[in-house]
Amino acid sequence: MFLVKLYRAYRKRAAKKEFCRNAILGERANIQHTAHCMSQGGRDRIVIGEHCEIKGGIYCYRNGRIQIGKHFYCGGFTYIHAAQSIAIGDCVILSNYVRIMDNNSHPTDPEKRWDMSVAGAEQEDGSRSPLWDCSL
């Protein structure tokens, strides 16, 4: 039990450092040991208000921005991914296992999605076999 407490204290400290390196934190932000934060565009791309508790992950890609208001709660295994912009207001609670994304991360055209779903070596006729085709 002592080792678990020691690990959680270490991880909480590391998570807090990770958030301070990648985001602007408001006063009394409570970063838990399960939290993660990554910003590819700089520290000012993620702004978190005061009196927030975060147990999940916040990820901001190149041109993305994340703005979080005061008194925010982010549950465990909840992830926020911004490629453009996400704004969350004051007094918001996100439960566990929530995903918020501002992009599809895949094509919306059905033909292009089909092209993404095929795999395997190219066949003699130039076609590709679907993942579920086990006859090869």
PDB file of C-alpha atoms in Angstrom:
ATOM      1  CA  MET A   1       0.000   0.000   0.000  1.00  0.00           C
ATOM      2  CA  PHE A   2       2.866   2.335   0.784  1.00  0.00           C
ATOM      3  CA  LEU A   3       4.373   1.779  -2.669  1.00  0.00           C
ATOM      4  CA  VAL A   4       1.036   2.569  -4.343  1.00  0.00           C
ATOM      5  CA  LYS A   5       0.782   5.851  -2.437  1.00  0.00           C
ATOM      6  CA  LEU A   6       4.386   6.655  -3.240  1.00  0.00           C
ATOM      7  CA  TYR A   7       3.854   5.928  -6.950  1.00  0.00           C
ATOM      8  CA  ARG A   8       0.688   8.060  -7.074  1.00  0.00           C
ATOM      9  CA  ALA A   9       2.463  10.960  -5.370  1.00  0.00           C
ATOM     10  CA  TYR A  10       5.349  10.679  -7.856  1.00  0.00           C
ATOM     11  CA  ARG A  11       2.968  10.436 -10.820  1.00  0.00           C
ATOM     12  CA  LYS A  12       0.873  13.376  -9.581  1.00  0.00           C
ATOM     13  CA  ARG A  13       3.977  15.531  -9.338  1.00  0.00           C
ATOM     14  CA  ALA A  14       5.095  14.462 -12.826  1.00  0.00           C
ATOM     15  CA  ALA A  15       1.618  15.172 -14.250  1.00  0.00           C
ATOM     16  CA  LYS A  16       1.595  18.644 -12.681  1.00  0.00           C
ATOM     17  CA  LYS A  17       4.995  19.380 -14.265  1.00  0.00           C
ATOM     18  CA  GLU A  18       3.714  18.097 -17.612  1.00  0.00           C
ATOM     19  CA  PHE A  19       0.715  20.460 -17.410  1.00  0.00           C
ATOM     20  CA  CYS A  20       2.863  23.418 -16.339  1.00  0.00           C
ATOM     21  CA  ARG A  21       5.163  22.768 -19.306  1.00  0.00           C
ATOM     22  CA  ASN A  22       2.335  22.425 -21.857  1.00  0.00           C
ATOM     23  CA  ALA A  23      -0.502  24.655 -20.580  1.00  0.00           C
ATOM     24  CA  ILE A  24      -1.380  27.804 -18.684  1.00  0.00           C
ATOM     25  CA  LEU A  25      -3.016  26.716 -15.430  1.00  0.00           C
ATOM     26  CA  GLY A  26      -5.345  28.771 -13.267  1.00  0.00           C
ATOM     27  CA  GLU A  27      -5.049  28.955  -9.495  1.00  0.00           C
ATOM     28  CA  ARG A  28      -5.775  25.824  -7.515  1.00  0.00           C
ATOM     29  CA  ALA A  29      -5.826  23.536 -10.543  1.00  0.00           C
ATOM     30  CA  ASN A  30      -5.815  19.989  -9.184  1.00  0.00           C
ATOM     31  CA  ILE A  31      -3.942  17.694 -11.574  1.00  0.00           C
ATOM     32  CA  GLN A  32      -4.357  14.030 -10.650  1.00  0.00           C
ATOM     33  CA  HIS A  33      -1.819  11.242 -11.162  1.00  0.00           C
ATOM     34  CA  THR A  34      -3.721   9.836 -14.174  1.00  0.00           C
ATOM     35  CA  ALA A  35      -3.706  13.145 -16.125  1.00  0.00           C
ATOM     36  CA  HIS A  36      -1.697  13.870 -19.283  1.00  0.00           C
ATOM     37  CA  CYS A  37      -1.141  17.022 -21.322  1.00  0.00           C
ATOM     38  CA  MET A  38       0.546  17.647 -24.673  1.00  0.00           C
ATOM     39  CA  SER A  39       0.712  20.805 -26.787  1.00  0.00           C
ATOM     40  CA  GLN A  40       2.544  20.844 -30.108  1.00  0.00           C
ATOM     41  CA  GLY A  41       1.972  24.561 -30.632  1.00  0.00           C
ATOM     42  CA  GLY A  42       3.278  26.007 -27.395  1.00  0.00           C
ATOM     43  CA  ARG A  43       2.153  26.521 -23.832  1.00  0.00           C
ATOM     44  CA  ASP A  44      -0.334  29.301 -24.637  1.00  0.00           C
ATOM     45  CA  ARG A  45      -2.426  26.939 -26.814  1.00  0.00           C
ATOM     46  CA  ILE A  46      -4.011  25.296 -23.734  1.00  0.00           C
ATOM     47  CA  VAL A  47      -5.542  27.577 -21.099  1.00  0.00           C
ATOM     48  CA  ILE A  48      -7.191  26.013 -18.044  1.00  0.00           C
ATOM     49  CA  GLY A  49      -9.220  28.109 -15.594  1.00  0.00           C
ATOM     50  CA  GLU A  50      -8.968  28.163 -11.833  1.00  0.00           C
ATOM     51  CA  HIS A  51     -10.370  25.562  -9.422  1.00  0.00           C
ATOM     52  CA  CYS A  52     -10.253  22.726 -11.996  1.00  0.00           C
ATOM     53  CA  GLU A  53      -9.650  19.027 -11.416  1.00  0.00           C
ATOM     54  CA  ILE A  54      -8.229  16.937 -14.246  1.00  0.00           C
ATOM     55  CA  LYS A  55      -7.868  13.167 -14.296  1.00  0.00           C
ATOM     56  CA  GLY A  56      -7.860  12.654 -18.098  1.00  0.00           C
ATOM     57  CA  GLY A  57      -5.775  13.772 -21.056  1.00  0.00           C
ATOM     58  CA  ILE A  58      -5.675  17.058 -22.938  1.00  0.00           C
ATOM     59  CA  TYR A  59      -3.952  17.096 -26.317  1.00  0.00           C
ATOM     60  CA  CYS A  60      -3.531  20.096 -28.589  1.00  0.00           C
ATOM     61  CA  TYR A  61      -2.064  19.600 -32.060  1.00  0.00           C
ATOM     62  CA  ARG A  62      -0.104  22.144 -34.147  1.00  0.00           C
ATOM     63  CA  ASN A  63      -2.680  24.891 -34.813  1.00  0.00           C
ATOM     64  CA  GLY A  64      -5.169  23.795 -32.176  1.00  0.00           C
ATOM     65  CA  ARG A  65      -6.379  25.713 -29.136  1.00  0.00           C
ATOM     66  CA  ILE A  66      -8.138  24.556 -25.983  1.00  0.00           C
ATOM     67  CA  GLN A  67      -9.794  27.032 -23.623  1.00  0.00           C
ATOM     68  CA  ILE A  68     -11.292  25.631 -20.392  1.00  0.00           C
ATOM     69  CA  GLY A  69     -13.292  27.753 -17.945  1.00  0.00           C
ATOM     70  CA  LYS A  70     -13.359  27.847 -14.139  1.00  0.00           C
ATOM     71  CA  HIS A  71     -14.608  25.013 -11.920  1.00  0.00           C
ATOM     72  CA  PHE A  72     -14.081  22.312 -14.555  1.00  0.00           C
ATOM     73  CA  TYR A  73     -13.905  18.588 -13.788  1.00  0.00           C
ATOM     74  CA  CYS A  74     -12.416  16.081 -16.230  1.00  0.00           C
ATOM     75  CA  GLY A  75     -12.938  12.430 -15.229  1.00  0.00           C
ATOM     76  CA  GLY A  76     -10.555   9.538 -15.678  1.00  0.00           C
ATOM     77  CA  PHE A  77      -9.944   8.173 -19.179  1.00  0.00           C
ATOM     78  CA  THR A  78     -11.523  11.312 -20.653  1.00  0.00           C
ATOM     79  CA  TYR A  79      -9.602  12.813 -23.556  1.00  0.00           C
ATOM     80  CA  ILE A  80      -9.839  16.177 -25.282  1.00  0.00           C
ATOM     81  CA  HIS A  81      -8.118  16.445 -28.698  1.00  0.00           C
ATOM     82  CA  ALA A  82      -7.963  19.776 -30.562  1.00  0.00           C
ATOM     83  CA  ALA A  83      -6.676  20.212 -34.087  1.00  0.00           C
ATOM     84  CA  GLN A  84      -8.485  23.567 -34.458  1.00  0.00           C
ATOM     85  CA  SER A  85     -10.335  24.924 -31.430  1.00  0.00           C
ATOM     86  CA  ILE A  86     -12.284  23.654 -28.422  1.00  0.00           C
ATOM     87  CA  ALA A  87     -13.818  25.949 -25.805  1.00  0.00           C
ATOM     88  CA  ILE A  88     -15.390  24.589 -22.614  1.00  0.00           C
ATOM     89  CA  GLY A  89     -17.250  27.001 -20.337  1.00  0.00           C
ATOM     90  CA  ASP A  90     -17.392  27.452 -16.577  1.00  0.00           C
ATOM     91  CA  CYS A  91     -18.826  24.851 -14.178  1.00  0.00           C
ATOM     92  CA  VAL A  92     -18.608  21.891 -16.570  1.00  0.00           C
ATOM     93  CA  ILE A  93     -18.335  18.251 -15.489  1.00  0.00           C
ATOM     94  CA  LEU A  94     -17.070  15.585 -17.902  1.00  0.00           C
ATOM     95  CA  SER A  95     -17.569  12.061 -16.629  1.00  0.00           C
ATOM     96  CA  ASN A  96     -15.185   9.132 -17.151  1.00  0.00           C
ATOM     97  CA  TYR A  97     -14.512   7.746 -20.645  1.00  0.00           C
ATOM     98  CA  VAL A  98     -15.596  10.854 -22.601  1.00  0.00           C
ATOM     99  CA  ARG A  99     -13.937  11.799 -25.911  1.00  0.00           C
ATOM    100  CA  ILE A 100     -14.098  15.334 -27.304  1.00  0.00           C
ATOM    101  CA  MET A 101     -12.518  15.955 -30.708  1.00  0.00           C
ATOM    102  CA  ASP A 102     -12.838  18.834 -33.146  1.00  0.00           C
ATOM    103  CA  ASN A 103     -11.869  16.741 -36.163  1.00  0.00           C
ATOM    104  CA  ASN A 104     -12.854  13.464 -37.804  1.00  0.00           C
ATOM    105  CA  SER A 105      -9.301  12.129 -38.121  1.00  0.00           C
ATOM    106  CA  HIS A 106     -10.571  10.209 -41.144  1.00  0.00           C
ATOM    107  CA  PRO A 107     -12.080  11.151 -44.514  1.00  0.00           C
ATOM    108  CA  THR A 108     -15.842  11.711 -44.665  1.00  0.00           C
ATOM    109  CA  ASP A 109     -16.062  10.562 -48.298  1.00  0.00           C
ATOM    110  CA  PRO A 110     -17.183   6.863 -48.260  1.00  0.00           C
ATOM    111  CA  GLU A 111     -14.815   5.887 -51.093  1.00  0.00           C
ATOM    112  CA  LYS A 112     -11.819   7.401 -49.319  1.00  0.00           C
ATOM    113  CA  ARG A 113     -12.851   5.695 -46.050  1.00  0.00           C
ATOM    114  CA  TRP A 114     -13.012   2.387 -47.917  1.00  0.00           C
ATOM    115  CA  ASP A 115      -9.480   3.002 -49.206  1.00  0.00           C
ATOM    116  CA  MET A 116      -8.360   3.457 -45.580  1.00  0.00           C
ATOM    117  CA  SER A 117      -9.983   0.166 -44.547  1.00  0.00           C
ATOM    118  CA  VAL A 118      -8.191  -2.028 -47.038  1.00  0.00           C
ATOM    119  CA  ALA A 119      -4.861  -3.597 -46.215  1.00  0.00           C
ATOM    120  CA  GLY A 120      -2.465  -6.272 -47.341  1.00  0.00           C
ATOM    121  CA  ALA A 121      -0.135  -6.664 -50.267  1.00  0.00           C
ATOM    122  CA  GLU A 122      -1.204  -5.301 -53.606  1.00  0.00           C
ATOM    123  CA  GLN A 123      -2.692  -8.014 -55.811  1.00  0.00           C
ATOM    124  CA  GLU A 124      -1.644  -8.773 -59.395  1.00  0.00           C
ATOM    125  CA  ASP A 125      -4.604  -6.795 -60.768  1.00  0.00           C
ATOM    126  CA  GLY A 126      -3.602  -3.740 -58.679  1.00  0.00           C
ATOM    127  CA  SER A 127      -6.384  -4.156 -56.107  1.00  0.00           C
ATOM    128  CA  ARG A 128      -5.882  -4.487 -52.371  1.00  0.00           C
ATOM    129  CA  SER A 129      -7.554  -7.079 -50.191  1.00  0.00           C
ATOM    130  CA  PRO A 130      -9.769  -6.062 -47.228  1.00  0.00           C
ATOM    131  CA  LEU A 131      -8.544  -6.727 -43.692  1.00  0.00           C
ATOM    132  CA  TRP A 132     -11.136  -9.442 -43.127  1.00  0.00           C
ATOM    133  CA  ASP A 133     -10.277 -11.399 -46.285  1.00  0.00           C
ATOM    134  CA  CYS A 134      -8.317 -14.382 -44.970  1.00  0.00           C
ATOM    135  CA  SER A 135      -8.135 -16.229 -48.279  1.00  0.00           C
ATOM    136  CA  LEU A 136      -4.716 -14.852 -49.232  1.00  0.00           C
TER     137      LEU A 136
END
